[in-house]
Tab-separated table of C-alpha atoms in Angstrom:
chain	number	residue	atom	x	y	z
E	1	MET	CA	92.427	26.192	-64.682
E	2	ASN	CA	90.622	25.599	-61.380
E	3	THR	CA	90.733	28.713	-59.303
E	4	GLN	CA	88.747	27.311	-56.241
E	5	THR	CA	90.501	27.793	-52.966
E	6	PRO	CA	90.920	24.940	-50.429
E	7	ASN	CA	88.489	26.617	-47.820
E	8	GLU	CA	85.423	26.792	-50.103
E	9	PRO	CA	84.075	23.204	-49.477
E	10	LEU	CA	84.461	23.680	-45.717
E	11	GLN	CA	82.615	26.964	-45.908
E	12	ALA	CA	79.777	25.327	-47.864
E	13	LEU	CA	79.600	22.505	-45.297
E	14	ASP	CA	79.443	24.923	-42.410
E	15	ASP	CA	76.507	26.798	-43.979
E	16	GLN	CA	74.537	23.574	-44.500
E	17	THR	CA	75.172	22.499	-40.941
E	18	TRP	CA	73.951	25.785	-39.570
E	19	ARG	CA	70.850	25.611	-41.675
E	20	ASP	CA	70.106	22.127	-40.299
E	21	VAL	CA	70.743	23.303	-36.764
E	22	VAL	CA	68.458	26.287	-37.198
E	23	THR	CA	65.751	24.072	-38.685
E	24	ALA	CA	66.030	21.643	-35.775
E	25	ILE	CA	65.868	24.511	-33.304
E	26	ASP	CA	62.771	25.893	-34.998
E	27	ARG	CA	61.115	22.493	-34.939
E	28	THR	CA	62.010	21.923	-31.312
E	29	TYR	CA	60.748	25.367	-30.370
E	30	SER	CA	57.511	24.742	-32.224
E	31	GLU	CA	57.065	21.458	-30.383
E	32	LEU	CA	57.811	23.171	-27.090
E	33	VAL	CA	55.221	25.853	-27.815
E	34	ASP	CA	52.635	23.223	-28.764
E	35	TYR	CA	53.438	21.211	-25.626
E	36	GLN	CA	53.206	24.361	-23.532
E	37	GLU	CA	49.800	25.158	-24.992
E	38	ARG	CA	48.559	21.634	-24.332
E	39	LEU	CA	49.980	21.728	-20.815
E	40	GLU	CA	48.230	25.027	-20.104
E	41	ALA	CA	44.978	23.623	-21.461
E	42	GLN	CA	45.321	20.577	-19.232
E	43	ASN	CA	46.113	22.824	-16.275
E	44	ARG	CA	42.959	24.817	-16.978
E	45	GLU	CA	40.940	21.604	-17.163
E	46	LEU	CA	42.571	20.428	-13.949
E	47	ASP	CA	41.734	23.717	-12.214
E	48	GLU	CA	38.158	23.504	-13.440
E	49	MET	CA	37.947	19.925	-12.232
E	50	ARG	CA	39.379	20.923	-8.865
E	51	GLN	CA	36.876	23.755	-8.573
E	52	PHE	CA	34.079	21.414	-9.611
E	53	MET	CA	35.120	18.771	-7.086
E	54	ALA	CA	35.520	21.416	-4.397
E	55	SER	CA	32.018	22.727	-5.088
E	56	VAL	CA	30.618	19.189	-5.049
E	57	LEU	CA	32.394	18.313	-1.818
E	58	SER	CA	31.300	21.547	-0.166
E	59	SER	CA	27.671	20.976	-1.162
E	60	ILE	CA	27.461	17.454	0.295
E	61	SER	CA	25.151	17.419	3.293
E	62	GLU	CA	27.067	14.537	4.900
E	63	MET	CA	30.386	14.624	6.710
E	64	LEU	CA	33.338	13.594	4.483
E	65	ILE	CA	36.770	12.541	5.803
E	66	VAL	CA	39.619	10.956	3.808
E	67	ILE	CA	42.276	9.204	5.926
E	68	ASP	CA	45.520	7.433	5.054
E	69	ARG	CA	46.786	4.039	6.116
E	70	SER	CA	47.970	5.503	9.432
E	71	HIS	CA	44.466	6.841	10.211
E	72	ASN	CA	45.624	10.446	9.752
E	73	ILE	CA	43.233	12.903	8.086
E	74	GLU	CA	44.241	13.790	4.510
E	75	ARG	CA	41.197	15.731	3.376
E	76	THR	CA	37.811	16.819	4.622
E	77	GLY	CA	34.657	18.015	2.958
E	78	GLY	CA	30.908	18.185	3.032
E	79	ALA	CA	29.185	19.372	6.178
E	80	LEU	CA	31.989	18.285	8.487
E	81	SER	CA	32.516	21.709	10.057
E	82	ASP	CA	28.751	22.148	10.533
E	83	ILE	CA	28.372	18.738	12.161
E	84	LEU	CA	31.477	18.798	14.384
E	85	GLY	CA	31.623	22.557	14.883
E	86	ILE	CA	35.408	22.893	14.263
E	87	ASP	CA	37.660	24.345	11.563
E	88	THR	CA	38.280	21.719	8.872
E	89	ALA	CA	41.677	23.204	7.878
E	90	SER	CA	43.074	22.456	11.316
E	91	MET	CA	42.222	18.764	10.962
E	92	ILE	CA	44.565	17.993	8.052
E	93	GLY	CA	47.368	15.700	9.185
E	94	THR	CA	45.844	15.055	12.611
E	95	PRO	CA	44.817	11.600	13.865
E	96	LEU	CA	41.201	10.632	13.315
E	97	SER	CA	40.957	9.492	16.931
E	98	GLY	CA	40.999	13.134	18.043
E	99	LEU	CA	37.478	13.559	16.653
E	100	LEU	CA	36.009	10.501	18.344
E	101	GLU	CA	34.395	9.908	21.705
E	102	ALA	CA	36.563	7.954	24.106
E	103	GLY	CA	36.059	4.249	23.465
E	104	ALA	CA	34.697	4.699	19.933
E	105	GLY	CA	38.086	4.493	18.203
E	106	LYS	CA	38.507	0.728	18.645
E	107	ALA	CA	35.317	-0.190	16.768
E	108	LEU	CA	36.060	2.257	13.956
E	109	SER	CA	39.705	1.112	13.686
E	110	ASP	CA	38.537	-2.500	13.371
E	111	ALA	CA	36.047	-1.486	10.690
E	112	ILE	CA	38.722	0.445	8.755
E	113	ALA	CA	41.124	-2.508	8.918
E	114	GLU	CA	38.401	-4.841	7.670
E	115	VAL	CA	37.476	-2.504	4.785
E	116	MET	CA	41.116	-2.075	3.733
E	117	ARG	CA	41.641	-5.817	3.871
E	118	ASP	CA	38.436	-6.937	2.094
E	119	ARG	CA	38.097	-3.801	-0.084
E	120	ARG	CA	34.368	-3.785	0.551
E	121	PRO	CA	32.461	-0.889	2.163
E	122	ARG	CA	30.530	-1.284	5.386
E	123	VAL	CA	28.395	0.907	7.644
E	124	ILE	CA	28.987	1.456	11.347
E	125	GLU	CA	27.586	3.693	14.060
E	126	VAL	CA	30.294	5.912	15.609
E	127	SER	CA	30.087	8.665	18.239
E	128	PHE	CA	31.919	11.882	17.268
E	129	LEU	CA	32.684	14.812	19.544
E	130	THR	CA	30.556	17.907	18.845
E	131	PRO	CA	29.870	21.152	20.737
E	132	ASP	CA	26.702	19.473	22.044
E	133	GLY	CA	28.614	16.466	23.323
E	134	PRO	CA	29.108	13.001	21.806
E	135	THR	CA	26.817	12.590	18.794
E	136	PRO	CA	26.174	9.210	17.117
E	137	LEU	CA	26.701	9.223	13.347
E	138	ASP	CA	25.859	6.625	10.754
E	139	VAL	CA	29.242	6.274	9.000
E	140	SER	CA	29.875	4.561	5.666
E	141	VAL	CA	33.491	3.299	5.433
E	142	SER	CA	34.695	2.786	1.828
E	143	PRO	CA	38.162	1.736	0.616
E	144	ARG	CA	40.399	4.229	-1.247
E	145	LEU	CA	42.512	2.391	-3.854
E	146	ASP	CA	45.480	3.461	-5.966
E	147	GLN	CA	45.987	2.727	-9.660
E	148	ARG	CA	47.232	-0.770	-8.864
E	149	GLY	CA	44.195	-1.544	-6.701
E	150	ARG	CA	46.028	-1.376	-3.383
E	151	SER	CA	44.349	0.158	-0.327
E	152	GLN	CA	45.747	3.599	0.461
E	153	GLY	CA	43.234	4.479	3.139
E	154	VAL	CA	39.492	4.874	3.482
E	155	VAL	CA	36.794	7.459	2.892
E	156	LEU	CA	34.334	8.119	5.710
E	157	VAL	CA	30.889	9.536	4.910
E	158	GLY	CA	28.652	10.145	7.921
E	159	ARG	CA	25.328	11.654	8.829
E	160	PRO	CA	23.906	12.279	12.309
E	161	LEU	CA	21.570	9.459	13.251
E	162	GLY	CA	19.097	12.025	14.513
E	163	GLU	CA	18.361	13.037	10.917
E	164	LEU	CA	17.976	9.425	9.854
E	165	ARG	CA	15.744	8.630	12.779
E	166	ASN	CA	13.624	11.682	12.047
E	167	ALA	CA	13.427	10.601	8.430
E	168	TYR	CA	12.396	7.089	9.519
E	169	ARG	CA	9.799	8.545	11.870
E	170	GLU	CA	8.422	10.739	9.088
E	171	LEU	CA	8.355	7.744	6.749
E	172	GLU	CA	6.613	5.635	9.365
E	173	ALA	CA	4.115	8.426	10.028
E	174	SER	CA	3.448	8.740	6.296
E	175	HIS	CA	3.003	4.983	6.025
E	176	THR	CA	0.593	4.991	8.970
E	177	ALA	CA	-1.320	7.899	7.455
E	178	LEU	CA	-1.521	6.008	4.165
E	179	GLN	CA	-2.835	2.906	5.928
E	180	ASN	CA	-5.396	5.012	7.791
E	181	ALA	CA	-6.437	6.679	4.551
E	182	GLN	CA	-6.858	3.284	2.892
E	183	ALA	CA	-8.927	2.056	5.837
E	184	GLN	CA	-11.057	5.191	5.666
E	185	LEU	CA	-11.584	4.685	1.946
E	186	VAL	CA	-12.756	1.148	2.614
E	187	GLN	CA	-15.127	2.370	5.310
E	188	HIS	CA	-16.370	5.219	3.087
E	189	GLU	CA	-17.126	2.744	0.339
E	190	LYS	CA	-19.009	0.602	2.829
E	191	LEU	CA	-20.962	3.638	4.021
E	192	ALA	CA	-21.715	4.538	0.404
E	193	SER	CA	-23.132	1.033	-0.052
E	194	LEU	CA	-25.147	1.374	3.138
E	195	GLY	CA	-26.408	4.781	2.038
E	196	ARG	CA	-27.863	3.265	-1.112
E	197	LEU	CA	-29.695	0.710	1.029
E	198	VAL	CA	-31.187	2.935	3.726
E	199	ALA	CA	-34.682	2.897	2.272
E	200	GLY	CA	-34.679	-0.870	1.882
E	201	VAL	CA	-33.272	-1.386	5.359
E	202	ALA	CA	-35.922	0.848	6.930
E	203	HIS	CA	-38.669	-1.012	5.091
E	204	GLU	CA	-37.225	-4.409	5.953
E	205	LEU	CA	-36.912	-3.544	9.637
E	206	ASN	CA	-40.329	-1.940	9.785
E	207	ASN	CA	-42.153	-5.113	8.717
E	208	PRO	CA	-40.904	-7.510	11.444
E	209	ILE	CA	-40.962	-4.775	14.090
E	210	SER	CA	-44.575	-3.952	13.206
E	211	PHE	CA	-45.406	-7.646	13.349
E	212	VAL	CA	-43.829	-7.985	16.785
E	213	TYR	CA	-45.591	-4.835	17.960
E	214	ALA	CA	-48.976	-6.101	16.770
E	215	ASN	CA	-48.437	-9.464	18.446
E	216	THR	CA	-47.554	-7.783	21.743
E	217	HIS	CA	-50.975	-6.065	21.667
E	218	ALA	CA	-52.604	-9.451	21.047
E	219	LEU	CA	-50.596	-10.998	23.891
E	220	GLU	CA	-51.657	-8.157	26.168
E	221	LYS	CA	-55.343	-8.787	25.293
E	222	TYR	CA	-54.952	-12.530	25.854
E	223	THR	CA	-53.232	-11.876	29.179
E	224	ARG	CA	-56.176	-9.779	30.415
E	225	ARG	CA	-58.580	-12.631	29.553
E	226	PHE	CA	-56.592	-15.169	31.544
E	227	GLU	CA	-56.243	-12.736	34.451
E	228	THR	CA	-60.047	-12.339	34.517
E	229	TYR	CA	-60.547	-16.111	34.502
E	230	PHE	CA	-57.923	-16.717	37.211
E	231	ASP	CA	-59.464	-13.970	39.407
E	232	ALA	CA	-62.794	-15.800	39.173
E	233	VAL	CA	-61.105	-19.046	40.158
E	234	GLN	CA	-59.386	-17.301	43.055
E	235	SER	CA	-62.692	-15.802	44.274
E	236	GLY	CA	-64.285	-19.288	44.485
E	237	ALA	CA	-66.644	-19.185	41.508
E	238	SER	CA	-68.591	-22.354	40.882
E	239	ARG	CA	-67.828	-24.774	38.099
E	240	PRO	CA	-70.798	-23.706	35.936
E	241	GLU	CA	-69.822	-20.077	36.408
E	242	LEU	CA	-66.230	-20.814	35.370
E	243	GLY	CA	-67.435	-22.745	32.326
E	244	ALA	CA	-69.684	-19.856	31.278
E	245	LEU	CA	-66.836	-17.377	31.824
E	246	ARG	CA	-64.477	-19.591	29.820
E	247	ASP	CA	-66.904	-19.598	26.906
E	248	GLU	CA	-67.472	-15.856	27.239
E	249	LEU	CA	-63.710	-15.122	27.189
E	250	LYS	CA	-63.158	-17.649	24.369
E	251	LEU	CA	-60.204	-19.094	26.230
E	252	ASP	CA	-59.965	-22.261	24.110
E	253	ARG	CA	-59.468	-20.220	20.952
E	254	THR	CA	-57.278	-17.785	22.869
E	255	VAL	CA	-54.858	-20.575	23.797
E	256	LYS	CA	-54.453	-21.472	20.123
E	257	ASN	CA	-54.063	-17.806	19.143
E	258	LEU	CA	-51.585	-17.316	21.959
E	259	ARG	CA	-49.259	-19.919	20.463
E	260	GLY	CA	-49.542	-18.260	17.062
E	261	ALA	CA	-48.829	-14.814	18.520
E	262	ILE	CA	-45.776	-16.109	20.340
E	263	ASP	CA	-44.473	-17.823	17.193
E	264	GLY	CA	-45.156	-14.710	15.128
E	265	ALA	CA	-43.363	-12.443	17.603
E	266	LYS	CA	-40.454	-14.883	17.691
E	267	ASP	CA	-40.235	-14.976	13.907
E	268	GLY	CA	-40.303	-11.192	13.715
E	269	ALA	CA	-37.621	-10.855	16.387
E	270	GLU	CA	-35.427	-13.411	14.622
E	271	ARG	CA	-35.866	-11.526	11.350
E	272	VAL	CA	-34.752	-8.292	13.040
E	273	ARG	CA	-31.802	-10.166	14.530
E	274	ASP	CA	-30.816	-11.475	11.088
E	275	ILE	CA	-31.047	-7.995	9.569
E	276	VAL	CA	-28.918	-6.517	12.334
E	277	GLU	CA	-26.401	-9.346	11.903
E	278	ASP	CA	-26.213	-8.622	8.172
E	279	LEU	CA	-25.577	-4.955	8.884
E	280	ARG	CA	-22.980	-5.806	11.513
E	281	ARG	CA	-21.073	-8.048	9.106
E	282	LEU	CA	-21.245	-5.465	6.357
E	283	SER	CA	-19.947	-2.626	8.541
E	284	ALA	CA	-17.254	-4.696	10.299
E	285	ASP	CA	-13.691	-3.364	10.026
E	286	GLY	CA	-12.407	-6.701	8.706
E	287	THR	CA	-10.166	-7.683	11.594
E	288	GLY	CA	-12.112	-10.868	12.294
E	289	GLU	CA	-10.662	-14.280	11.555
E	290	LYS	CA	-11.600	-16.312	8.508
E	291	VAL	CA	-14.539	-18.683	8.913
E	292	ARG	CA	-16.363	-21.214	6.802
E	293	PHE	CA	-19.535	-19.789	5.238
E	294	ASP	CA	-22.001	-20.561	2.469
E	295	MET	CA	-21.220	-18.377	-0.543
E	296	VAL	CA	-24.660	-19.020	-2.049
E	297	GLN	CA	-26.523	-17.785	1.046
E	298	THR	CA	-24.179	-14.803	1.391
E	299	ALA	CA	-24.645	-13.884	-2.273
E	300	ARG	CA	-28.423	-14.213	-2.015
E	301	THR	CA	-28.494	-11.963	1.054
E	302	ALA	CA	-26.240	-9.392	-0.628
E	303	ALA	CA	-28.377	-9.339	-3.774
E	304	ASP	CA	-31.562	-8.944	-1.715
E	305	TRP	CA	-30.068	-5.979	0.121
E	306	VAL	CA	-29.167	-4.237	-3.133
E	307	VAL	CA	-32.537	-4.902	-4.780
E	308	ARG	CA	-34.377	-3.482	-1.780
E	309	GLY	CA	-32.456	-0.233	-2.078
E	310	THR	CA	-32.699	0.292	-5.840
E	311	LYS	CA	-35.471	1.823	-7.902
E	312	THR	CA	-34.441	-0.057	-11.055
E	313	PRO	CA	-36.749	-3.016	-11.780
E	314	VAL	CA	-34.377	-5.936	-12.159
E	315	ARG	CA	-34.642	-9.695	-11.923
E	316	ILE	CA	-32.159	-11.620	-9.783
E	317	ALA	CA	-31.573	-15.248	-10.701
E	318	MET	CA	-29.589	-17.817	-8.710
E	319	ASP	CA	-28.250	-20.924	-10.413
E	320	GLY	CA	-25.390	-23.363	-10.018
E	321	ALA	CA	-24.729	-25.205	-6.755
E	322	ALA	CA	-27.344	-25.087	-4.017
E	323	GLN	CA	-24.540	-24.655	-1.471
E	324	ALA	CA	-20.939	-23.595	-1.989
E	325	TYR	CA	-18.777	-23.216	1.104
E	326	ALA	CA	-15.792	-20.877	1.187
E	327	MET	CA	-13.227	-19.753	3.755
E	328	GLY	CA	-13.006	-16.060	4.510
E	329	ASN	CA	-14.877	-13.175	6.071
E	330	PRO	CA	-18.577	-13.413	5.140
E	331	GLY	CA	-19.039	-9.686	5.707
E	332	HIS	CA	-16.257	-8.955	3.222
E	333	ALA	CA	-17.681	-11.377	0.685
E	334	GLN	CA	-21.112	-9.802	1.131
E	335	GLN	CA	-19.676	-6.349	0.498
E	336	VAL	CA	-17.934	-7.525	-2.686
E	337	VAL	CA	-21.075	-9.195	-4.021
E	338	MET	CA	-23.185	-6.135	-3.170
E	339	ASN	CA	-20.774	-3.966	-5.128
E	340	LEU	CA	-20.821	-6.328	-8.130
E	341	VAL	CA	-24.621	-6.541	-8.115
E	342	GLN	CA	-24.978	-2.776	-7.735
E	343	ASN	CA	-22.595	-2.184	-10.651
E	344	ALA	CA	-24.530	-4.684	-12.741
E	345	ILE	CA	-27.823	-2.938	-11.965
E	346	ASP	CA	-26.288	0.440	-12.847
E	347	ALA	CA	-25.119	-1.004	-16.175
E	348	LEU	CA	-28.674	-2.261	-16.879
E	349	ALA	CA	-30.318	1.149	-16.609
E	350	ASP	CA	-31.126	1.254	-20.350
E	351	THR	CA	-31.725	-2.487	-20.841
E	352	ALA	CA	-35.266	-3.576	-21.714
E	353	ASP	CA	-35.354	-6.753	-19.595
E	354	PRO	CA	-32.619	-6.325	-16.956
E	355	LEU	CA	-31.350	-9.569	-15.471
E	356	VAL	CA	-28.541	-10.287	-12.997
E	357	THR	CA	-27.541	-13.932	-12.589
E	358	LEU	CA	-25.476	-15.285	-9.692
E	359	HIS	CA	-23.843	-18.645	-10.357
E	360	ALA	CA	-21.831	-20.516	-7.698
E	361	GLN	CA	-19.579	-23.482	-8.366
E	362	ALA	CA	-16.480	-25.310	-7.121
E	363	ARG	CA	-13.402	-25.115	-9.333
E	364	ASP	CA	-9.800	-26.209	-8.723
E	365	GLY	CA	-10.057	-26.065	-4.949
E	366	LYS	CA	-11.790	-22.701	-5.043
E	367	THR	CA	-15.367	-21.556	-4.568
E	368	VAL	CA	-16.234	-19.324	-7.512
E	369	LEU	CA	-19.184	-16.954	-7.706
E	370	GLN	CA	-20.037	-15.439	-11.082
E	371	VAL	CA	-22.094	-12.251	-11.304
E	372	ARG	CA	-23.439	-11.876	-14.845
E	373	ASP	CA	-25.644	-9.222	-16.422
E	374	ASN	CA	-27.275	-8.860	-19.828
E	375	GLY	CA	-26.210	-5.258	-20.300
E	376	PRO	CA	-24.203	-3.578	-23.078
E	377	GLY	CA	-20.822	-4.790	-21.799
E	378	ILE	CA	-17.612	-2.869	-21.092
E	379	SER	CA	-15.398	-1.313	-23.757
E	380	GLU	CA	-11.893	-2.675	-24.263
E	381	SER	CA	-10.252	0.549	-23.043
E	382	ASP	CA	-12.418	0.647	-19.912
E	383	ALA	CA	-11.921	-3.070	-19.237
E	384	SER	CA	-8.142	-2.600	-18.965
E	385	ALA	CA	-8.571	0.028	-16.236
E	386	ILE	CA	-11.714	-1.243	-14.533
E	387	PHE	CA	-9.900	-2.143	-11.287
E	388	ASP	CA	-7.791	1.048	-11.099
E	389	PRO	CA	-8.514	3.243	-8.057
E	390	PHE	CA	-10.847	6.178	-8.772
E	391	PHE	CA	-11.614	4.914	-12.285
E	392	THR	CA	-15.333	5.054	-13.019
E	393	THR	CA	-17.581	5.184	-16.052
E	394	LYS	CA	-20.441	6.660	-14.033
E	395	PRO	CA	-21.361	10.363	-14.159
E	396	VAL	CA	-19.768	12.759	-11.689
E	397	GLY	CA	-21.324	12.347	-8.267
E	398	LYS	CA	-22.672	8.854	-9.033
E	399	GLY	CA	-19.631	6.815	-8.057
E	400	THR	CA	-16.315	7.055	-6.211
E	401	GLY	CA	-14.387	4.771	-8.555
E	402	LEU	CA	-13.199	2.780	-5.544
E	403	GLY	CA	-15.728	-0.052	-5.411
E	404	LEU	CA	-14.018	-2.541	-7.713
E	405	SER	CA	-10.524	-1.559	-6.560
E	406	ILE	CA	-11.411	-2.135	-2.903
E	407	SER	CA	-13.359	-5.298	-3.744
E	408	GLN	CA	-10.330	-6.724	-5.569
E	409	LYS	CA	-8.099	-5.861	-2.606
E	410	ILE	CA	-10.552	-7.563	-0.218
E	411	ALA	CA	-10.563	-10.694	-2.386
E	412	GLN	CA	-6.760	-10.789	-2.485
E	413	GLU	CA	-6.466	-10.323	1.286
E	414	SER	CA	-8.861	-13.275	1.687
E	415	GLY	CA	-6.592	-15.467	-0.440
E	416	GLY	CA	-8.751	-15.214	-3.552
E	417	THR	CA	-9.206	-13.159	-6.708
E	418	LEU	CA	-11.712	-10.856	-8.357
E	419	THR	CA	-11.537	-10.673	-12.145
E	420	LEU	CA	-13.507	-9.534	-15.150
E	421	ALA	CA	-14.074	-12.973	-16.680
E	422	ALA	CA	-15.900	-11.879	-19.839
E	423	THR	CA	-17.542	-8.867	-21.443
E	424	GLY	CA	-19.241	-8.178	-24.734
E	425	PRO	CA	-22.428	-6.863	-26.353
E	426	ASN	CA	-24.478	-9.458	-24.437
E	427	GLY	CA	-23.233	-8.435	-20.997
E	428	SER	CA	-20.376	-8.782	-18.550
E	429	CYS	CA	-19.320	-11.440	-16.064
E	430	PHE	CA	-17.240	-10.869	-12.913
E	431	GLU	CA	-15.787	-13.789	-10.954
E	432	LEU	CA	-15.123	-13.795	-7.212
E	433	SER	CA	-12.915	-16.734	-6.239
E	434	LEU	CA	-12.195	-17.675	-2.612
E	435	PRO	CA	-10.535	-20.695	-0.974
E	436	ALA	CA	-13.062	-23.503	-0.709
E	437	GLY	CA	-14.370	-24.710	2.659
E	438	ASP	CA	-14.968	-28.412	3.200
E	439	SER	CA	-18.599	-29.448	2.831
E	440	GLU	CA	-20.432	-30.700	5.843
């Protein structure tokens, strides 16, 4: 006999329902707790990001203004208060025009409209009001876009033009100082070359000057003889007396010697003039215009100068074309060749039979001068840095490391090149190439 009452199934159903409800509540609560934890974590990240952005904005040295589509200020930052000298909090919601000099708003409004329309930044000079009066600022106007890419306003970033102009002046001063330093280095290298040649220059000048000096004494002696003869003529001496006096003074031979003395003095003076001209070209500052000159003659002169000033016994050989005309500054070319020859002689210090060969030729519209030596050559590691400023393989105090670097720069400024054409155990070869000059 079934003794179950009619309310038992309903009671069982009610218990199951409550259990399901409680389970759902627990699950919902758990999800709410998890969501709350994630929301708090995101809030902490958002606060940290806000603090980070605030610190970044406050550390910007430029003025920062964010404006809406109506040109009202939404946010400020950077050095705005320092530049304009007003409280930034009081600017929020105010029109941007209140910060501008009268008449400056139109240009800035046009620039803002253009940036919002084209969505491309631009830079404009705008005068803002400051405690010191209207101050021009260099303002960058950039579009501020929403998630859909629509313009919501612009961001203004400005810096007083005084700072920029000072920075430009400092940059220009630094550039000028660098140019002056480079010019001084070039001149110092020239003076170093001249210093190595002082002994040879003194000797070379002494010879023609001594020759001229000796000839002036001879001319003075010859002058006294003619004065004696002309005094006798003036006093009315007879013809036999004048003939005897002419023989006694040896005037016939004196006339021949006089021509020789004059020619000798002229040759000596011309030699001094040529030496002075060589020195003038070598010490010139390089501002002269390019001229047509004979590379062979210039190279020969440069090599002679170096040989006169060195104590190393070395043979100089010239081969190739008898004449090779180039366009450029002959003083510059002479300095480059002198440096190449001097380096070659230095490299030949331990060579048994030192030889430096200069070979001139025309090649592909250029006049090329090769300076070869029969020394030990240059190592691969040194060859890669041979033209670097201040690089030298010479002992301390024996070289500045600027010769080849400056020589290469001179060649490039003349429209040519200076390269290490070859090197090995049998010697090295440098090539100076300059634009060719038409032959006469």
